[in-house]
Short mmCIF file of C-alpha atoms in Angstrom, two decimals:
data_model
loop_
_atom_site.label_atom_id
_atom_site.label_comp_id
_atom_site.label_asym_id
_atom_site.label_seq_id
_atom_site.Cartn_x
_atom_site.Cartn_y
_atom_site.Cartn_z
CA UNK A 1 -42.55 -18.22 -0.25
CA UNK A 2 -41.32 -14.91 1.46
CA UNK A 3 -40.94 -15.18 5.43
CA UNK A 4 -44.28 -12.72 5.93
CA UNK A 5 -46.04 -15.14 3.75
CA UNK A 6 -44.69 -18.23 6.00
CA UNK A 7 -45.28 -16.53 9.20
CA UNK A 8 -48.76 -14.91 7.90
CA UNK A 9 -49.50 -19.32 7.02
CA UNK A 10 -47.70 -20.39 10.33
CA UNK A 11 -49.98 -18.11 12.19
CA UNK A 12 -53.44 -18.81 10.14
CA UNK A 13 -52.50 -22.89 10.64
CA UNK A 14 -51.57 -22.72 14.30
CA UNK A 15 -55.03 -20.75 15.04
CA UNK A 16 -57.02 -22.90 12.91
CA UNK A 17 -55.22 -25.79 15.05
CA UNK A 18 -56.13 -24.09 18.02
CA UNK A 19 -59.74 -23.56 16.75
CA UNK A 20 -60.17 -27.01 15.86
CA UNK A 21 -58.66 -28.42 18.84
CA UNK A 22 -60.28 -26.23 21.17
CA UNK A 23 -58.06 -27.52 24.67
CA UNK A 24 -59.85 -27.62 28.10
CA UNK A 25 -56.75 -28.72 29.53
CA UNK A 26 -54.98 -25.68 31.00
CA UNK A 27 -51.26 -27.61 30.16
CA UNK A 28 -52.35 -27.95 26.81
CA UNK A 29 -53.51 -24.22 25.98
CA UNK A 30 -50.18 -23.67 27.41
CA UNK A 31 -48.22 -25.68 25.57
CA UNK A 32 -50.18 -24.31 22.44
CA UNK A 33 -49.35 -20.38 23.59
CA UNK A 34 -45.49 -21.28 24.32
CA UNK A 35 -45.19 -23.30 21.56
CA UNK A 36 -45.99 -20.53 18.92
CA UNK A 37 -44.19 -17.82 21.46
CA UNK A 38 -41.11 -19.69 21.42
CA UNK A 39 -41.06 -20.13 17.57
CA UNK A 40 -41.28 -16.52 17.10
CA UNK A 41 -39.12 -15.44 19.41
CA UNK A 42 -36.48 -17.84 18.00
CA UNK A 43 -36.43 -16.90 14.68
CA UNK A 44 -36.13 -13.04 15.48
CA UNK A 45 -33.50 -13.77 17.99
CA UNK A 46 -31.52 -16.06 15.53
CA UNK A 47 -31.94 -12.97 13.28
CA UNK A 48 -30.80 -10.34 15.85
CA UNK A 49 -27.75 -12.35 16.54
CA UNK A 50 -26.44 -13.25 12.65
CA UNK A 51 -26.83 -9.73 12.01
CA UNK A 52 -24.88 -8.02 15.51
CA UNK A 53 -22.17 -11.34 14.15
CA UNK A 54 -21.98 -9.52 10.93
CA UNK A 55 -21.30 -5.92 12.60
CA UNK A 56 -18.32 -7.67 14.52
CA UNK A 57 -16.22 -8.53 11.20
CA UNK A 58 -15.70 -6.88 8.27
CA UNK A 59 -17.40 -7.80 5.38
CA UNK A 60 -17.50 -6.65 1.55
CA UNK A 61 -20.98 -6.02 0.26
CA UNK A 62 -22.34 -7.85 -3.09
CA UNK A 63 -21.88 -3.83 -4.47
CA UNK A 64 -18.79 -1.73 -3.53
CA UNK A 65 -18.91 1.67 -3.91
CA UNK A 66 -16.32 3.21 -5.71
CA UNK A 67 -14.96 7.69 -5.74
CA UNK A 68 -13.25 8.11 -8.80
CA UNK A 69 -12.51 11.87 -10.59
CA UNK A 70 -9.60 14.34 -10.86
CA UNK A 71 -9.52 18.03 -8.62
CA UNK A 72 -7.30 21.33 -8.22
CA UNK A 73 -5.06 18.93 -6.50
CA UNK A 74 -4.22 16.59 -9.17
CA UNK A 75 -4.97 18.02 -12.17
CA UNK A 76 -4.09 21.51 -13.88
CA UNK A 77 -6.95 23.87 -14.53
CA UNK A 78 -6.90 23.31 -18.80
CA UNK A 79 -7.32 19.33 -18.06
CA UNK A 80 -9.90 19.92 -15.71
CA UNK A 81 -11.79 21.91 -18.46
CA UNK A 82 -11.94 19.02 -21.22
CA UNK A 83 -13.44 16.54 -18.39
CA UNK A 84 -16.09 19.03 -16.80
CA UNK A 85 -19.52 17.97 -17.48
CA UNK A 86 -21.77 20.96 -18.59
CA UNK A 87 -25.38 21.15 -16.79
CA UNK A 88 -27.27 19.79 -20.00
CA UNK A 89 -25.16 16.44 -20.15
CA UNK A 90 -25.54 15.40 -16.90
CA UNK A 91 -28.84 13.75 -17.01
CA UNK A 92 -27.53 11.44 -20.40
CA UNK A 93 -24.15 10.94 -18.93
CA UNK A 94 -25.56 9.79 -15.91
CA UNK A 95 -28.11 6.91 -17.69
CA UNK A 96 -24.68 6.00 -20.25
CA UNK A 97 -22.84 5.35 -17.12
CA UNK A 98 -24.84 2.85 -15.61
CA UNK A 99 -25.61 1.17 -19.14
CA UNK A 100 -22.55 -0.24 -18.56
CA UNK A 101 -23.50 -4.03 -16.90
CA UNK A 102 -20.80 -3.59 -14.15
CA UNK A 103 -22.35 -0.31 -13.02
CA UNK A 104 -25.38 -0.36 -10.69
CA UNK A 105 -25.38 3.21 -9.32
CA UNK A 106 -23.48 6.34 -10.46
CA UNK A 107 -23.73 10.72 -9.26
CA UNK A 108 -21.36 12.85 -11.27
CA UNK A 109 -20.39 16.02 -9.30
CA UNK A 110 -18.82 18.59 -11.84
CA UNK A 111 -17.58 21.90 -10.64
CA UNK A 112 -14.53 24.26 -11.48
CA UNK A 113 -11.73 22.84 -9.44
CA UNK A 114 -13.26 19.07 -9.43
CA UNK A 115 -15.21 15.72 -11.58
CA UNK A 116 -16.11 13.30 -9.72
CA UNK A 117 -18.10 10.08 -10.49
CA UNK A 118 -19.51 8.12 -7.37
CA UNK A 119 -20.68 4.84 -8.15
CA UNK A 120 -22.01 1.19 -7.01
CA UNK A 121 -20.59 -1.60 -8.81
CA UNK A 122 -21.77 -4.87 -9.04
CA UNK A 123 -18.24 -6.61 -10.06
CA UNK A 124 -14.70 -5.45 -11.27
CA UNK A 125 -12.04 -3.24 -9.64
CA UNK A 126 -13.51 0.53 -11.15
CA UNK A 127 -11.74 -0.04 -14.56
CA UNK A 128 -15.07 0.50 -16.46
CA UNK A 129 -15.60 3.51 -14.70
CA UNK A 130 -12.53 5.17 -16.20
CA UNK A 131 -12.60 3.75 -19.74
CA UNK A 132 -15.88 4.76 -19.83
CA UNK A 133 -14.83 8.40 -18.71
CA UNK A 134 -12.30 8.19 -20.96
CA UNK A 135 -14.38 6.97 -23.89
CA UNK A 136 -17.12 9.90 -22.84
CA UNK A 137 -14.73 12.52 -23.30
CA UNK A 138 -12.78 11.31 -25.92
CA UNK A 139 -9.21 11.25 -24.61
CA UNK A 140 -5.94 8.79 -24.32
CA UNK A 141 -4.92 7.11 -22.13
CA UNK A 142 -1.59 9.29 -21.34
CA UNK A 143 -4.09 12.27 -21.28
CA UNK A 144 -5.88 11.42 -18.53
CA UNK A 145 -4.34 9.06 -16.18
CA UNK A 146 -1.72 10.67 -14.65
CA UNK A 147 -4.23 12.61 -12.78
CA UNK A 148 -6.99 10.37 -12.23
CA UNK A 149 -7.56 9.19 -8.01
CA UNK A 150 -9.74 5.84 -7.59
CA UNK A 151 -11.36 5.49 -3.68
CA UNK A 152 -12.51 2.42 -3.29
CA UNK A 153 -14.94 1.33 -0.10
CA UNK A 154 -14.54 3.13 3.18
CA UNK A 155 -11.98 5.84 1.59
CA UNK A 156 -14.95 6.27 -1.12
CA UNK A 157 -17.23 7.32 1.72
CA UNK A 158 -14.31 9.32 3.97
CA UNK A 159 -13.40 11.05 0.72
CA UNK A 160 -17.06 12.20 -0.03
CA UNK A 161 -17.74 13.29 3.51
CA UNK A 162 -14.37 15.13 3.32
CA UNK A 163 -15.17 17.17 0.17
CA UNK A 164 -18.76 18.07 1.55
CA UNK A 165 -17.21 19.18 4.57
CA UNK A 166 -14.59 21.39 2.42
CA UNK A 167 -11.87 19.89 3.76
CA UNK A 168 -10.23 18.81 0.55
CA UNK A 169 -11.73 22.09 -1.38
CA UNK A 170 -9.45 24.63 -2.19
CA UNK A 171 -10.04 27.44 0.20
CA UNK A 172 -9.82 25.05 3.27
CA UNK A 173 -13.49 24.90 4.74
CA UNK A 174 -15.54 26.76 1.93
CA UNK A 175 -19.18 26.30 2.08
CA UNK A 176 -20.58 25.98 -1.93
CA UNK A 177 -19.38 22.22 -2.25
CA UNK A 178 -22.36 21.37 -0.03
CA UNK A 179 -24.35 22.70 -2.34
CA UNK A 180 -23.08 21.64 -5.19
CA UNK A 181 -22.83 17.98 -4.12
CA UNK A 182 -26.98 18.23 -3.12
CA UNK A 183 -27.30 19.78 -7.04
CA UNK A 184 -25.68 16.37 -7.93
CA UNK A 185 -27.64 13.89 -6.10
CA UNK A 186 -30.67 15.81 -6.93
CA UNK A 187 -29.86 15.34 -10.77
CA UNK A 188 -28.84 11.56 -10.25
CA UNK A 189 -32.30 11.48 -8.12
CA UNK A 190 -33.96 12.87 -11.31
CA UNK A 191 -31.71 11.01 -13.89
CA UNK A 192 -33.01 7.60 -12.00
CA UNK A 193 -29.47 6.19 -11.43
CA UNK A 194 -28.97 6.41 -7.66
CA UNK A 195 -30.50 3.02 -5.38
CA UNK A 196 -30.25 1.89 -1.94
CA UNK A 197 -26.16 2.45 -1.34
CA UNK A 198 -25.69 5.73 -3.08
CA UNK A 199 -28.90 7.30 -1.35
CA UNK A 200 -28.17 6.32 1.85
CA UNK A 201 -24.22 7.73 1.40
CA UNK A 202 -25.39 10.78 0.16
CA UNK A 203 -27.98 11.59 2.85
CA UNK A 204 -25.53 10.27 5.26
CA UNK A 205 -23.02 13.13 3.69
CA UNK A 206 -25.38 15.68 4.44
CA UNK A 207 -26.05 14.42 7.89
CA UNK A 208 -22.33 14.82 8.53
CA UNK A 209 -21.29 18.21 6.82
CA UNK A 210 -24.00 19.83 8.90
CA UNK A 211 -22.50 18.49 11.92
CA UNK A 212 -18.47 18.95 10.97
CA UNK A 213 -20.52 23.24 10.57
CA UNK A 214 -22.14 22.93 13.64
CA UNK A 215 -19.50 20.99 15.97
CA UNK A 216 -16.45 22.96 14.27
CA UNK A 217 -15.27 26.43 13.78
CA UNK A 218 -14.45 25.56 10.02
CA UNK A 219 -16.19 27.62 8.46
CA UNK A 220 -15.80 30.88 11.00
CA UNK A 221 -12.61 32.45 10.06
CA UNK A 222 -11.81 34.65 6.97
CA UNK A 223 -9.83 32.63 4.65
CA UNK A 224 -10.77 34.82 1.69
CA UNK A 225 -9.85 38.76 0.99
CA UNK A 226 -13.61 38.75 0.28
CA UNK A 227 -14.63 37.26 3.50
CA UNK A 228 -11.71 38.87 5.60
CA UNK A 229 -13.03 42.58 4.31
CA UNK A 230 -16.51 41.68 5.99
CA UNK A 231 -15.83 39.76 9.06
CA UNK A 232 -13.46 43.46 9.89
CA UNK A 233 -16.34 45.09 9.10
CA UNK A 234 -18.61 43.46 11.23
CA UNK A 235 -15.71 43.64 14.22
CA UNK A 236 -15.91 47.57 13.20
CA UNK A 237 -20.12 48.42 13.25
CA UNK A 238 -22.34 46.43 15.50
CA UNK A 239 -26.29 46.08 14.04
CA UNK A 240 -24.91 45.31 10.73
CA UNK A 241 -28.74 45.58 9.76
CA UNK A 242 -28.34 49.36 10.57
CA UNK A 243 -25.54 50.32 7.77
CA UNK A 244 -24.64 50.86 4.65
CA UNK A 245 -21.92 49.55 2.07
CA UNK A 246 -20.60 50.67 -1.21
CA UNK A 247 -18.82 48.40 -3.14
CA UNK A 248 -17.11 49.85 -6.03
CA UNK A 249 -16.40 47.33 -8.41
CA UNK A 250 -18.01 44.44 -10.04
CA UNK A 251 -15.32 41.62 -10.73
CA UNK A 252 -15.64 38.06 -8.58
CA UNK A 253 -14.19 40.09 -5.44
CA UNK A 254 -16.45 42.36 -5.89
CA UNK A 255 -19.14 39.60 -5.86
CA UNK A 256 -18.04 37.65 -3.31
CA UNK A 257 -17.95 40.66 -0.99
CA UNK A 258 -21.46 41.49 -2.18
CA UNK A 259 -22.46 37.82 -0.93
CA UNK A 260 -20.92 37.91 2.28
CA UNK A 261 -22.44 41.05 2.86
CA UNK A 262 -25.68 40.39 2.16
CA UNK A 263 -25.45 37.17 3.98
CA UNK A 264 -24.65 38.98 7.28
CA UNK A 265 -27.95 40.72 6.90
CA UNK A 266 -25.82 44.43 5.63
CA UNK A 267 -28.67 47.15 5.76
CA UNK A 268 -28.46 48.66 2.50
CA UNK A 269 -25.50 48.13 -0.58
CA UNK A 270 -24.64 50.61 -3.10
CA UNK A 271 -22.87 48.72 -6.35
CA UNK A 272 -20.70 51.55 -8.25
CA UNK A 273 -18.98 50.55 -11.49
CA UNK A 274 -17.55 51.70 -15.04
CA UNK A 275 -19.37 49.80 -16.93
CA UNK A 276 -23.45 50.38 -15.33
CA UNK A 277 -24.81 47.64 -16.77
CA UNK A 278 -22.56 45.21 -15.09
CA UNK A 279 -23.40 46.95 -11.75
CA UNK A 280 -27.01 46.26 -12.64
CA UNK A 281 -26.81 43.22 -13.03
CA UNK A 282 -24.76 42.13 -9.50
CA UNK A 283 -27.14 44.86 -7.86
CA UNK A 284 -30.45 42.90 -9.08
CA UNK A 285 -29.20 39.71 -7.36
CA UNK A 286 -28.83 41.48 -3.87
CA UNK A 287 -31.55 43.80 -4.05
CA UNK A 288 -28.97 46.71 -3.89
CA UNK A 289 -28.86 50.13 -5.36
CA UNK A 290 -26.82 50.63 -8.91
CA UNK A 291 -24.45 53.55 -9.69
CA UNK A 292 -21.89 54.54 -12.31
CA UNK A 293 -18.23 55.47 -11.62
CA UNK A 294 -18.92 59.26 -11.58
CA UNK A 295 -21.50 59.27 -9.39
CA UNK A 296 -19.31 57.91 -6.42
CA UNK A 297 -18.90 61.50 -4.47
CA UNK A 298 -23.15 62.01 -4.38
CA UNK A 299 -23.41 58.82 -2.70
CA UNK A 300 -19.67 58.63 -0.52
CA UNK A 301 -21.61 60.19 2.30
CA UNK A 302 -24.09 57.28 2.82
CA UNK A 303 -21.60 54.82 3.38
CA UNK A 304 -20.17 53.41 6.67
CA UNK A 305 -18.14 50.31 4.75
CA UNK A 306 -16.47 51.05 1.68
CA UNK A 307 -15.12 48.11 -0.09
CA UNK A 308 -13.08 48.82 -3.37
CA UNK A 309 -11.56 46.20 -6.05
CA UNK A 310 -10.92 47.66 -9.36
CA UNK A 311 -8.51 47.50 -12.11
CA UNK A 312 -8.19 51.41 -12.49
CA UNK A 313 -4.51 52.18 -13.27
CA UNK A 314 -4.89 55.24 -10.92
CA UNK A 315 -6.77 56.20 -7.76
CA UNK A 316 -10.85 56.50 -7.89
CA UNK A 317 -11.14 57.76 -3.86
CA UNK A 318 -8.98 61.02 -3.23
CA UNK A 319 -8.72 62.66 -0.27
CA UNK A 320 -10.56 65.28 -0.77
CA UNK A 321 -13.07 63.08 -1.93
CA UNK A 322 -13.66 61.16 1.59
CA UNK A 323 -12.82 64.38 3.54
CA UNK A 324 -15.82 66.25 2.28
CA UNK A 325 -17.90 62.87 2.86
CA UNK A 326 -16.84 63.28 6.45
CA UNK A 327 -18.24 66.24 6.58
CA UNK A 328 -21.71 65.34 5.32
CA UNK A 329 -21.45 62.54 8.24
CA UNK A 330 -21.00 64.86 10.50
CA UNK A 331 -17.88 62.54 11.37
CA UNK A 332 -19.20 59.54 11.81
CA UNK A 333 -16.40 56.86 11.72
CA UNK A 334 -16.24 55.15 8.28
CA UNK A 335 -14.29 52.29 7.14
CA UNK A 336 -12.18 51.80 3.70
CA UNK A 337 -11.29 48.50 2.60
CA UNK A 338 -8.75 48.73 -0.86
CA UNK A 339 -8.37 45.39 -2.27
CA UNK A 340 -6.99 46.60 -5.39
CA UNK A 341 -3.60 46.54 -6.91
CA UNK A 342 -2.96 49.27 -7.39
CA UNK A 343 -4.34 50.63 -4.90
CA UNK A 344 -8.07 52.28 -5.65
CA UNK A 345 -8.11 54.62 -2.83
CA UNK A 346 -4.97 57.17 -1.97
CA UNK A 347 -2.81 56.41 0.91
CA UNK A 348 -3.08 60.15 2.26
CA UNK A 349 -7.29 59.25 3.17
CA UNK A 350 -5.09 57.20 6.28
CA UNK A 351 -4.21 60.75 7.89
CA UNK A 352 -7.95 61.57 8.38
CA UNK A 353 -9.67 61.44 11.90
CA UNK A 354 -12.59 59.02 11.52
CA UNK A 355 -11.66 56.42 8.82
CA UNK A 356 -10.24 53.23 9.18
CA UNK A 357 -8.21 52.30 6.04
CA UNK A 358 -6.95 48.89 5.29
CA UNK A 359 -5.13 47.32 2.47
CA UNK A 360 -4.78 44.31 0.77
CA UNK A 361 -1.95 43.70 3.04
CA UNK A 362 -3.11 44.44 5.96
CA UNK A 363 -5.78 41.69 5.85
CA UNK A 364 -3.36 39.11 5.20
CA UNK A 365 -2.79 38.92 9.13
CA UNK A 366 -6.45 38.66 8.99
CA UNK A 367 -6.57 35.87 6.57
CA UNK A 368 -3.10 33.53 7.99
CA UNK A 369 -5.31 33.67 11.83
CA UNK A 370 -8.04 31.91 10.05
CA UNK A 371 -6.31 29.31 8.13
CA UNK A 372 -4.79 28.67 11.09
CA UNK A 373 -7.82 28.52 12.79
CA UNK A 374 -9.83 26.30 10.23
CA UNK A 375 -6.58 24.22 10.32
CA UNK A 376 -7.59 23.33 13.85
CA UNK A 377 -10.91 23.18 13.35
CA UNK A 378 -10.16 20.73 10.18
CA UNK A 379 -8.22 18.26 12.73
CA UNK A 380 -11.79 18.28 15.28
CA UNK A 381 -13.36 17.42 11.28
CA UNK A 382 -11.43 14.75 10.77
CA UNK A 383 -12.23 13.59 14.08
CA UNK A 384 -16.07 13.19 13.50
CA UNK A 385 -15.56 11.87 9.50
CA UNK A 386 -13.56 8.95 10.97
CA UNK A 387 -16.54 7.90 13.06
CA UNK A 388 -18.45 8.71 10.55
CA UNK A 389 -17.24 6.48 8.06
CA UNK A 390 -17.04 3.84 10.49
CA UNK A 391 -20.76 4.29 11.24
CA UNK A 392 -21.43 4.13 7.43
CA UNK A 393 -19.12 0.89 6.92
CA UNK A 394 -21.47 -0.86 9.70
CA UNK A 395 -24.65 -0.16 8.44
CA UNK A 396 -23.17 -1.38 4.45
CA UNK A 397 -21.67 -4.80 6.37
CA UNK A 398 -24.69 -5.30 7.60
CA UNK A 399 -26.28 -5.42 4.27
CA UNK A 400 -24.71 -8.62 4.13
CA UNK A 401 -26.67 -10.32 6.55
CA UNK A 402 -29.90 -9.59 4.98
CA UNK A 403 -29.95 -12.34 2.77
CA UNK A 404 -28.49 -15.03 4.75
CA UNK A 405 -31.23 -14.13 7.76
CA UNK A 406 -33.82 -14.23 4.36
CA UNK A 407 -32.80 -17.64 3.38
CA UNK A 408 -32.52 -18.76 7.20
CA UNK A 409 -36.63 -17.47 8.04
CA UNK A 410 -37.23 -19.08 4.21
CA UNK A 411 -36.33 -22.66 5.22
CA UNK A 412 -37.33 -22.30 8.43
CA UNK A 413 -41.00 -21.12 7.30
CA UNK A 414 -40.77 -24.43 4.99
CA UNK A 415 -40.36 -26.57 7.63
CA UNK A 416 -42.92 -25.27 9.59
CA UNK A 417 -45.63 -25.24 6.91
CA UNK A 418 -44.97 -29.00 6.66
CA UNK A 419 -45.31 -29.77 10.27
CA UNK A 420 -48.74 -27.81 10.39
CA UNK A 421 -50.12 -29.41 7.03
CA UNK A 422 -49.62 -32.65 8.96
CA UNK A 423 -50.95 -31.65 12.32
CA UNK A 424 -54.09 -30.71 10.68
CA UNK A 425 -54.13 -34.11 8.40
CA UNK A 426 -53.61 -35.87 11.73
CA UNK A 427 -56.68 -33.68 13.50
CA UNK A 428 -59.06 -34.15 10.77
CA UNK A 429 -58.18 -37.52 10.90
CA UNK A 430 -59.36 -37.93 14.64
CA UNK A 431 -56.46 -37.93 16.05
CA UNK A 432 -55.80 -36.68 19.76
CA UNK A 433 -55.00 -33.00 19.60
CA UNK A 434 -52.71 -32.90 22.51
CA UNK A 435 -50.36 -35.93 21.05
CA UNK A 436 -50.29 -34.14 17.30
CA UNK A 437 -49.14 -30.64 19.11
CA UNK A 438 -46.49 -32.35 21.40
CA UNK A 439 -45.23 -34.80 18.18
CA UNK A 440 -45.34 -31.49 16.11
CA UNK A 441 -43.24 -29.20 18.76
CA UNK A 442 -40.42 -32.75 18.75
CA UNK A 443 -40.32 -33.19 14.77
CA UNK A 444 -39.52 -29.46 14.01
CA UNK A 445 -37.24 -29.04 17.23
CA UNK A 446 -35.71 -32.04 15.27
CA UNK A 447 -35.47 -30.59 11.76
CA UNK A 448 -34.55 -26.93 12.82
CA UNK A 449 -31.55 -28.29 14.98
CA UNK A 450 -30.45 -31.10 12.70
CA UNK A 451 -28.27 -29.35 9.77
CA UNK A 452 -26.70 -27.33 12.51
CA UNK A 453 -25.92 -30.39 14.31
CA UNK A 454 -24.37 -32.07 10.83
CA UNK A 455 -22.64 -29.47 10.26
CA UNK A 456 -21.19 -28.90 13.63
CA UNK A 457 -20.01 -32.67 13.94
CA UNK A 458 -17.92 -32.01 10.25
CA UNK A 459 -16.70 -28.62 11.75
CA UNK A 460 -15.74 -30.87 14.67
CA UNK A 461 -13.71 -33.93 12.31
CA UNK A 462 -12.16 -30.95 10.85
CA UNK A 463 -11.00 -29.36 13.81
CA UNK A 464 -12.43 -25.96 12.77
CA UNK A 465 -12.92 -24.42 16.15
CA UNK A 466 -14.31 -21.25 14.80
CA UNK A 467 -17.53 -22.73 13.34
CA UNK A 468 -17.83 -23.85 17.18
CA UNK A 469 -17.41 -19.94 18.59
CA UNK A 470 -19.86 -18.94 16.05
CA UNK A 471 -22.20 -21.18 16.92
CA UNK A 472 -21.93 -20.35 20.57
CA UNK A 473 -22.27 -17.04 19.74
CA UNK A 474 -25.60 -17.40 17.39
CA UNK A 475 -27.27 -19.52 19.85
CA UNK A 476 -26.21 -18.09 22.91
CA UNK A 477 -24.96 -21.11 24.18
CA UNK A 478 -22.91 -21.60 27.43
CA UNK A 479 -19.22 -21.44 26.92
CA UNK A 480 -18.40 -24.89 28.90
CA UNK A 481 -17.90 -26.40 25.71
CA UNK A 482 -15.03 -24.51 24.27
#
């Protein structure tokens, strides 16, 4: 019998009691309304206080939870490749995983500079997990190990809520491991092998990589050439909205720049390239405008940013080039990023009134202020992902109280259900109502306290004093005693 079944019967058995009974006497209708008040009120008490008990020490769930995987840290990039899961084998890598008996719960995140397997077991030290990985990709032993990290428990949860932060990512701070760790627990949603633990960590890591973004500046600084050409330009043109940007290029700078850009809300983006097609395509996925190499000097004029990251073995931007552009502006200031080595755009452009020119060099001023500003804001991180984990390790302890506080309300519903069988035997046998209520309130005062009383007179012949604090503390008793 579940305890909403018992207390669904205790309550149906006490109000057909009451029904039968029918008390005149005002002391007895009390004693009836206390009676069934007090009951209640003791078994959610007793509840309230086994579980807070539970909070105070620390306790191993029935499942542990276990990080396990190799990164950019640990692991060179060709290892890295033969353990990378590829989209399509997720879903069956993710159902063989938990096959295995030990294995309750498993994610998988896979991405270029990390695999990662985040499980629940149900017994065993995480061994399974890695001959399983091992026996998944086919390696040895020797292949593999060196560079394998296990996390178990609370370092399993501080190490996920680390990497979604992008504290342990490899531009300090970076924002697509969010993503990339929802892409993962939306495939283990899908795949079916995520329960109660896993879920809760993983909406828990959310919960905390938004607020490590919001509380924290670790994500504000240019760490990147990429990010460090925008952020200038933004310092440079106010109303962002308002300008335009040619990017000539169409390599991962390139890209990268063309993100940023586009994620600052840039006006309008001009793509220019050798190879057309290739500007087409990055041009499609930021709604900007296509152009080829030679066509450059029609559209130098539009531009306000110019960001340029080629592998051209000799200038593409002359002076002469930008100084007619100038013109056409009717000198409005432009900026020129280079970003390429060799340089894409000549030194002599410099010498002109209204441009700003910056190398690859020059940004790296730009780039060591925010490391060492994400450095800083990586400490506050920290900070909140200690609590964090802590808050996380509380609510898993108290998983263990659950079924103890089950089986306590189980019994407890038991005994009750006897007690009220024979109260109504007794009433339908004629028997005074008030003497069956007061006999039934004695015998189950008798049978709830008399375990706890064996078992407190053993604790007491074995001297263990700490069954006695416990006690004291479960039933609130006065600490005269001790």
């Amino acid at each position: 019998m579940t305890p909403e079944t018992g207390q669904h019967l205790y309550s149906t058995t006490l109000g057909t009691v009451y029904s039968l009974w029918q008390p005149t006497n005002p002391r007895a209708r009390q004693q009836y309304r206390m009676l069934n008040r007090t009951l209640n009120l003791y078994y959610f008490d007793l509840s309230r206080r086994i579980l807070r008990s539970f909070l105070g020490v620390k306790h191993y769930c029935c499942m542990s939870l276990l990080a396990f995987g190799i990164n950019h840290k640990t692991a060179p990039v060709d290892i890295r490749e033969r353990v990378a899961f590829a989209p399509g084998q997720l879903m069956d890598a993710l159902k063989d995983l938990v096959s295995r008996p030990q294995i309750q719960e498993a994610a998988i995140v896979s991405t270029c500079n990390r695999t990662e397997l985040y499980c629940g077991l149900q017994s065993g030290d995480g061994r399974a997990i890695v001959d399983w990985f091992r026996e998944y990709h086919k390696l040895d032993k020797r292949d593999i190990d060196p560079y394998i990290y296990l996390h178990p428990g609370d370092e399993a949860v501080r190490h996920m809520l680390r990497v979604a932060s992008g504290l342990d990512s490899l531009v300090l701070g970076e924002p697509q491991i969010l993503g990339q760790i929802k892409d993962a627990y939306a495939t283990a949603s899908e795949a079916g092998t995520l329960g109660g633990h896993l879920d809760r960590l993983f909406q828990h890591t959310f919960s905390v990589a938004k607020q490590v973004r919001t509380d924290t500046a670790i994500g504000a600084s240019a760490v990147s050439v990429a990010f460090a050409a925008v952020s200038l330009s933004k310092q440079i043109f106010s109303n962002f909205e308002d300008h335009t940007a040619l990017l000539i290029g169409a390599g991962e700078t390139i890209e990268l720049t063309a993100r940023h850009l586009h994620q600052s809300g840039i006006g309008r983006m001009i793509i220019a390239n050798r190879t057309v097609e290739n500007a087409h395509a990055l041009a499609q996925e930021f709604g900007a405008y296509a152009i080829a190499l030679p066509e450059i000097n029609d559209h130098l004029a539009e531009a306000d940013i110019v960001i340029s990251s080629t592998a051209a073995p000799v200038p593409i931007l002359g002076k002469g080039s930008v100084e007619t552009a100038l013109k056409a502006r009717k000198h409005k200031p432009m900026l020129l990023v280079d970003i390429a080595v060799p340089r894409d755009i000549e030194p002599e452009v410099s010498n002109l009134d209204d441009v700003y020119l910056y190398t690859v060099d020059d940004l790296q001023d730009i780039i060591q202020e925010g490391l060492r500003s994400r450095q800083e804001a990586a400490q506050q991180a920290e900070e909140i992902i200690d609590a964090q984990v802590s808050h996380f390790m509380h609510w898993l302890q108290s998983l263990n109280a659950v079924s103890t506080i089950r089986a306590l309300r189980n019994k407890a519903c038991a005994q009750k259900d006897e007690e009220l069988e024979r109260a109504l035997r007794l009433l339908q046998a004629g028997k005074d109502p008030q003497q069956i209520m007061s006999e039934m309130a004695e015998r189950l005062t008798n049978k709830l306290i008399h375990t706890p009383s064996v078992q407190l007179k053993h604790a007491g012949y074995d001297d263990r004093r700490e069954v006695f604090t416990a006690a004291h503390e479960l039933f609130e008793l006065d600490d005269d005693g001790l």
